[in-house]
């Protein structure tokens, strides 16, 4: 199953899951998930809705508990105690479908909150860092506005900057463009592409297949809580091995 | 109808009445602060993973909301001394108002917390903040904003409820006016004036609440 992992793979994976299983009551949401993500690798996770892809990345920072298996992030074994969970969360940034910016804080304060409160950095240092990152997602002139005053695309770019302010080793994207108006999708994808080019380790749940082709080292296809197929994008799109993958690609690419 | 209005006793008692207004403000503001503390603390305990704590809060809220305030204040003033806890009328009134207002505040603030989307908490946790930090730094302010009108009308009610503290002769407007009334028998004049004073007190409170809101909740929402 791992034969497609290419030379990007170094010795120690940044993120690895082995035998991860999760149930909601009697419903098996994740079924024996094994995957390994090398430092700097970009993974696109796709699949029909309800296939478990969001659940999977939410297990990586323990927003969802799982019942079986092991997850390692940056050399830390994600246990079920709060200490390792906190350690992992400080190392992994997450971007949500609904942005989830804090409405009562300005853009700048949104970025500064966690570095100051979770990492204990001082204010001046944090503000420098936040302004740099807002510059980088091209939104520095909005630093003193509140989230409600920004467009969806701008909010999502702030959310990316906010996550980057923690200097994460890896980033998780949970359908970052699904809640956006079509004309704003590109600005967010461009931000993600530039982040990828700088070597960030990324796992992206997305249906943006153009992004997958351009950025992904591997595309992983999930269905019914299990990994069905994984391959580099060229191979994944031109020669899908499984019937379910073909059906999914037919539906999603047929639209465009 | 040969009644002749005579405000002389009221005018003579005016300094007393004005001081009594200050007493009413004191009871109202201290009671409110205690009610907010109980309200926020109660909501935190109400969400605790530890079941007995949650039950304790539910029991407290139900007990307070289903018994008369007058009985509650009598209980603290007359019954607690039997257990060795003896308090002056004013602290008694503040505690009773705080406990009573707090029970209502718990339910109101809890509604506000529930109105905040789950994504806010998740974003905070994903950034490495602890549950307590998430509540304090992320959830609390938008939650209070969401229920601010209900909370302030509850606090206006609390302000007016201070008059019941006259039953244990706490120093406030109603008890002072009762004394002037029983000395002068000028019931209409006294209670007319007191009604006006309560109206002004409530109005001042509402202005203060509005001012606080325009400062503290000034961030835009969609």
XYZ file of C-alpha atoms in Angstrom:
478
model
C 0.000 0.000 0.000
C 2.881 2.367 0.626
C 4.716 1.589 -2.582
C 3.700 4.956 -4.024
C 5.404 6.965 -1.306
C 8.231 8.569 -3.176
C 11.591 10.026 -2.441
C 10.101 12.902 -0.423
C 9.900 10.381 2.370
C 12.634 10.878 4.919
C 13.307 8.622 7.853
C 10.918 10.013 10.462
C 7.377 10.785 9.224
C 5.859 14.085 10.330
C 2.455 12.511 10.826
C 1.667 8.842 11.003
C -1.496 6.940 11.729
C -1.548 3.215 12.287
C -4.637 1.098 12.693
C -6.823 4.059 13.662
C -10.463 3.191 14.194
C -13.332 5.338 15.340
C -16.964 4.595 16.026
C -19.954 6.803 16.614
C -21.939 4.298 18.636
C -22.364 1.338 16.317
C -21.315 3.292 13.219
C -17.723 2.814 12.182
C -16.504 6.237 11.065
C -12.874 5.281 10.511
C -11.800 1.808 9.554
C -8.180 0.753 10.081
C -6.546 3.932 8.810
C -2.838 3.647 8.070
C -1.037 6.570 6.587
C 2.252 8.310 6.855
C 3.075 11.858 5.861
C 6.685 12.892 5.429
C 8.043 16.306 6.337
C 7.166 18.733 3.569
C 4.736 16.360 1.916
C 1.376 17.608 0.647
C -1.561 15.253 0.833
C -4.989 15.848 -0.655
C -7.732 13.814 0.975
C -10.904 13.374 -1.023
C -13.976 11.231 -1.086
C -17.743 11.419 -1.019
C -19.426 13.210 1.873
C -19.562 11.033 4.961
C -16.503 9.084 3.895
C -14.615 10.064 7.045
C -12.034 12.453 5.592
C -12.858 15.341 7.933
C -13.106 12.950 10.851
C -9.640 11.646 9.972
C -7.876 14.996 10.046
C -9.821 16.010 13.158
C -8.370 12.940 14.885
C -4.852 14.161 14.123
C -5.248 17.117 16.531
C -7.697 15.205 18.701
C -10.740 17.354 18.053
C -12.246 13.898 17.637
C -11.373 11.060 19.941
C -10.613 7.680 18.373
C -10.941 4.281 19.961
C -8.140 2.270 18.442
C -4.734 2.719 16.884
C -1.893 5.189 17.246
C -1.242 8.650 15.888
C 2.199 10.253 15.979
C 2.752 13.902 15.154
C 6.245 15.395 14.957
C 7.621 12.624 17.118
C 4.907 13.050 19.754
C 2.599 10.148 20.355
C -0.918 11.512 20.586
C -2.282 9.826 23.663
C -5.565 10.543 25.314
C -4.147 12.676 28.115
C -4.371 16.432 27.839
C -0.603 16.977 27.969
C 0.277 15.299 24.690
C -2.902 16.590 23.072
C -1.884 20.155 23.882
C 1.649 19.521 22.645
C 0.341 18.193 19.344
C -2.133 21.030 18.914
C 0.654 23.548 19.298
C 2.544 21.821 16.478
C -0.331 21.442 14.031
C -2.390 24.272 12.593
C -5.933 23.791 11.402
C -8.092 25.735 8.975
C -11.839 25.151 9.051
C -14.561 25.269 6.446
C -16.417 28.002 8.382
C -13.222 30.031 9.125
C -14.128 30.245 12.830
C -12.478 33.589 13.385
C -13.247 35.097 16.794
C -15.834 37.828 16.114
C -14.999 39.974 19.134
C -11.306 40.286 18.274
C -9.695 42.255 15.461
C -7.809 40.445 12.724
C -4.542 41.209 14.494
C -5.886 40.089 17.885
C -7.201 36.885 16.318
C -3.638 36.111 15.230
C -2.039 37.127 18.530
C -4.340 35.356 20.985
C -2.964 31.818 20.879
C 0.779 32.618 20.650
C 0.422 34.797 23.747
C -1.933 32.589 25.752
C -0.861 29.110 24.678
C 2.852 29.700 24.059
C 3.343 32.596 26.492
C 5.137 34.823 23.962
C 5.343 38.512 24.768
C 3.116 41.026 23.065
C 5.653 42.886 20.934
C 7.182 39.724 19.559
C 3.765 38.256 18.809
C 2.571 41.404 17.098
C 5.635 41.426 14.813
C 5.009 37.837 13.915
C 1.300 38.408 13.320
C 1.884 41.434 11.098
C 4.448 39.534 9.032
C 2.041 36.682 8.475
C -0.849 38.992 7.642
C 1.479 40.592 5.098
C 2.204 37.179 3.718
C -1.473 36.324 3.178
C -1.796 39.822 1.670
C -4.227 41.205 4.175
C -2.052 43.415 6.375
C -4.116 46.542 5.656
C -7.104 44.859 7.340
C -5.255 44.166 10.600
C -7.482 46.383 12.739
C -10.793 45.322 11.246
C -13.160 42.814 12.770
C -13.979 39.502 11.033
C -17.534 40.609 10.207
C -16.099 43.423 8.108
C -14.197 41.034 5.828
C -15.273 38.894 2.890
C -15.226 35.123 3.211
C -12.007 34.821 1.255
C -10.319 37.431 3.403
C -11.545 35.724 6.569
C -10.143 32.410 5.432
C -6.768 33.983 4.677
C -6.772 35.490 8.169
C -7.586 32.038 9.540
C -4.532 30.671 7.707
C -2.346 33.468 9.105
C -3.762 32.844 12.589
C -2.800 29.172 12.397
C 0.668 30.033 11.039
C 1.283 32.385 13.971
C 1.795 29.302 16.117
C 4.709 28.323 13.791
C 3.186 24.894 13.184
C 5.150 22.013 11.717
C 2.135 20.879 9.722
C -1.180 22.293 8.582
C -4.553 20.593 8.326
C -7.156 22.069 5.979
C -10.748 20.939 6.414
C -12.573 21.895 3.201
C -11.158 25.430 3.336
C -12.925 26.663 0.200
C -16.285 24.894 0.488
C -18.045 27.771 2.245
C -16.702 30.429 -0.100
C -18.374 32.194 -2.969
C -16.784 30.966 -6.214
C -14.927 34.198 -6.914
C -13.085 33.935 -3.592
C -11.875 30.380 -3.939
C -8.815 31.344 -5.933
C -7.365 33.793 -3.404
C -7.485 31.126 -0.710
C -6.058 28.419 -2.959
C -3.255 30.765 -4.045
C -2.379 31.295 -0.383
C -2.328 27.541 0.162
C -0.215 27.008 -2.944
C 2.390 29.520 -1.790
C 2.452 27.844 1.600
C 3.010 24.500 -0.131
C 5.837 25.952 -2.197
C 7.584 27.020 0.984
C 7.684 23.410 2.095
C 4.899 23.243 4.676
C 3.642 19.763 5.471
C -0.044 19.812 4.557
C -3.067 17.561 4.653
C -5.973 19.083 2.763
C -9.502 17.781 2.656
C -10.793 19.405 -0.501
C -12.738 18.842 -3.668
C -10.551 21.284 -5.580
C -9.030 18.797 -7.973
C -7.073 21.517 -9.782
C -5.309 22.226 -6.502
C -4.697 18.510 -6.025
C -3.086 18.203 -9.465
C -0.897 21.234 -8.955
C 0.209 20.803 -5.346
C -0.340 17.310 -3.993
C 2.424 14.756 -3.685
C -0.252 12.146 -3.127
C -4.005 12.023 -3.386
C -5.779 9.761 -0.935
C -9.299 8.638 -1.717
C -11.564 7.547 1.121
C -14.959 5.895 1.156
C -17.007 4.499 4.035
C -14.348 5.404 6.570
C -11.531 3.549 4.862
C -8.663 4.517 2.563
C -9.559 3.009 -0.815
C -6.720 4.230 -2.935
C -3.736 6.531 -2.881
C -1.477 7.677 -5.685
C 0.431 10.678 -7.004
C -2.073 13.006 -8.697
C -1.031 12.228 -12.302
C -1.628 8.557 -11.714
C -4.690 9.098 -9.516
C -6.558 11.124 -12.100
C -5.458 9.292 -15.260
C -5.582 5.752 -14.028
C -7.736 5.233 -10.930
C -7.625 1.626 -9.820
C -10.912 1.188 -8.003
C -14.467 1.393 -9.228
C -15.504 3.733 -6.400
C -12.675 6.110 -7.219
C -13.678 6.180 -10.884
C -17.287 6.838 -9.956
C -16.293 9.644 -7.586
C -13.961 11.255 -10.111
C -16.621 10.987 -12.789
C -19.057 12.841 -10.578
C -16.717 15.510 -9.333
C -14.874 16.226 -12.582
C -18.018 15.916 -14.675
C -19.318 19.025 -13.010
C -16.656 21.294 -14.417
C -62.192 64.606 48.122
C -61.027 67.276 50.467
C -57.500 65.948 50.559
C -54.911 68.705 50.439
C -51.519 67.741 49.144
C -48.770 68.483 51.604
C -45.236 67.585 50.582
C -43.639 69.167 53.637
C -42.773 65.834 55.330
C -41.285 64.588 52.055
C -39.227 67.748 51.606
C -38.037 67.567 55.184
C -37.152 63.932 54.674
C -35.462 64.522 51.319
C -31.870 64.171 52.538
C -32.858 60.864 54.113
C -34.602 59.726 50.942
C -31.616 60.614 48.771
C -29.251 58.711 51.034
C -31.711 55.850 50.867
C -31.514 55.952 47.067
C -27.771 55.468 47.432
C -28.535 52.491 49.684
C -30.781 51.062 46.982
C -28.038 51.580 44.367
C -25.552 49.854 46.658
C -27.812 46.843 47.141
C -28.545 46.690 43.414
C -24.968 47.013 42.203
C -23.436 44.673 44.790
C -26.253 42.181 44.239
C -25.703 42.377 40.496
C -21.956 41.804 40.735
C -22.559 38.797 42.947
C -25.248 37.578 40.533
C -22.843 37.834 37.577
C -20.173 35.936 39.484
C -22.664 33.236 40.451
C -24.075 33.231 36.910
C -20.719 32.719 35.185
C -19.410 30.341 37.847
C -22.649 28.378 37.719
C -22.447 28.033 33.936
C -18.883 26.727 34.217
C -19.919 24.151 36.848
C -23.029 23.326 34.831
C -20.736 22.224 31.963
C -18.412 20.244 34.184
C -17.771 16.652 33.142
C -18.372 15.747 36.795
C -22.068 14.867 37.084
C -22.721 15.693 40.778
C -21.514 19.269 40.135
C -23.966 19.662 37.275
C -26.790 18.333 39.435
C -25.816 20.703 42.219
C -26.176 23.668 39.863
C -29.472 22.408 38.434
C -30.806 21.856 41.958
C -29.712 25.328 43.046
C -31.355 26.993 40.041
C -34.613 25.090 40.510
C -34.725 25.726 44.248
C -34.183 29.477 43.914
C -36.457 29.962 40.936
C -39.325 28.113 42.557
C -39.384 29.828 45.950
C -40.370 33.407 46.829
C -37.639 35.975 47.253
C -39.171 37.172 50.508
C -38.830 33.674 51.956
C -35.244 33.441 50.730
C -34.260 36.691 52.390
C -36.056 35.710 55.634
C -34.281 32.376 55.548
C -30.867 34.009 55.380
C -31.766 36.657 57.970
C -33.718 34.638 60.531
C -32.867 30.983 59.967
C -29.114 31.100 59.337
C -28.329 32.672 62.754
C -29.523 29.372 64.240
C -26.608 27.805 62.406
C -24.309 30.463 63.838
C -24.279 32.693 60.743
C -25.480 36.136 61.768
C -25.427 38.941 59.211
C -26.548 42.567 59.206
C -29.557 43.483 57.057
C -27.537 45.066 54.237
C -25.093 42.170 53.667
C -28.038 39.804 54.019
C -29.941 41.664 51.326
C -26.915 41.721 49.001
C -26.353 37.991 49.416
C -30.028 37.213 48.894
C -30.222 39.418 45.803
C -27.009 37.924 44.444
C -28.176 34.360 44.979
C -31.602 35.029 43.517
C -30.306 37.027 40.543
C -27.493 34.494 40.092
C -29.908 31.600 39.641
C -31.671 33.455 36.835
C -28.351 34.627 35.403
C -27.119 31.018 35.175
C -30.017 30.088 32.923
C -29.711 33.237 30.823
C -25.922 33.020 30.354
C -26.140 29.309 29.627
C -28.475 30.143 26.752
C -25.866 32.574 25.464
C -23.064 30.026 25.677
C -25.166 27.482 23.805
C -25.798 29.996 21.050
C -22.074 30.170 20.217
C -21.153 27.811 17.389
C -19.100 24.724 18.196
C -16.534 25.898 15.670
C -15.425 28.690 18.001
C -14.445 26.225 20.690
C -12.788 23.922 18.174
C -10.763 26.773 16.685
C -9.554 27.694 20.165
C -8.634 24.116 21.053
C -6.910 23.587 17.694
C -4.729 26.617 18.479
C -3.559 24.920 21.673
C -5.714 26.806 24.175
C -7.155 24.952 27.177
C -10.890 24.565 27.766
C -10.816 27.223 30.490
C -8.989 29.679 28.216
C -11.410 28.925 25.405
C -14.334 29.757 27.694
C -12.799 32.898 29.127
C -11.149 34.341 26.018
C -13.359 33.119 23.179
C -16.830 32.056 24.299
C -17.728 34.384 27.163
C -17.857 37.783 25.507
C -19.913 36.819 22.428
C -22.159 34.736 24.713
C -22.797 37.703 27.028
C -23.453 39.906 24.037
C -26.028 37.461 22.689
C -28.085 37.540 25.892
C -27.301 41.049 27.078
C -30.898 42.379 26.705
C -32.330 39.494 28.788
C -29.588 39.839 31.366
C -30.098 43.585 31.791
C -33.880 43.298 32.120
C -33.242 40.663 34.789
C -30.956 43.146 36.522
C -33.548 45.912 36.367
C -35.877 43.459 38.055
C -33.178 42.806 40.648
C -32.845 46.554 41.219
C -36.573 46.892 41.896
C -36.540 43.758 44.048
C -34.224 45.577 46.487
C -37.454 47.085 47.919
C -38.214 43.694 49.457
C -35.121 44.140 51.627
C -37.262 46.633 53.587
C -38.814 43.537 55.189
C -35.575 43.067 57.140
C -35.072 46.850 57.470
C -32.065 47.066 55.202
C -31.138 50.649 54.512
C -32.808 51.427 51.210
C -35.527 53.578 49.693
C -38.649 51.612 50.626
C -37.813 51.166 54.305
C -36.830 54.833 54.734
C -40.014 55.989 53.004
C -42.090 53.691 55.197
C -40.674 55.434 58.221
C -41.493 58.889 56.841
C -44.963 57.681 55.917
C -45.718 56.255 59.336
C -44.530 59.442 61.048
C -46.512 61.800 58.813
C -49.408 59.730 57.403
C -48.735 61.422 54.078
C -49.011 58.150 52.116
C -49.780 59.622 48.715
C -47.015 62.211 48.813
C -44.426 59.747 50.099
C -45.161 56.929 47.680
C -45.616 59.291 44.769
C -42.094 60.561 45.404
C -40.697 57.081 45.955
C -42.256 55.835 42.721
C -40.561 58.669 40.868
C -37.234 57.849 42.550
C -37.447 54.177 41.588
C -38.253 55.174 38.047
C -35.183 57.408 37.909
C -33.004 54.693 39.466
C -34.138 52.167 36.844
C -33.621 54.673 34.092
C -30.080 55.442 35.273
C -29.371 51.705 35.406
C -30.593 51.249 31.849
C -28.413 54.124 30.649
C -25.406 52.576 32.378
C -26.170 49.199 30.780
C -26.482 50.823 27.363
C -23.229 52.740 27.840
C -21.428 49.577 28.917
C -22.807 47.740 25.903
C -21.695 50.436 23.463
C -18.178 50.273 24.892
C -17.741 46.596 25.549
C -19.797 45.071 22.719
C -18.826 47.547 20.030
C -17.422 44.982 17.585
C -19.521 44.537 14.461
C -21.483 41.376 13.751
C -23.246 40.414 10.567
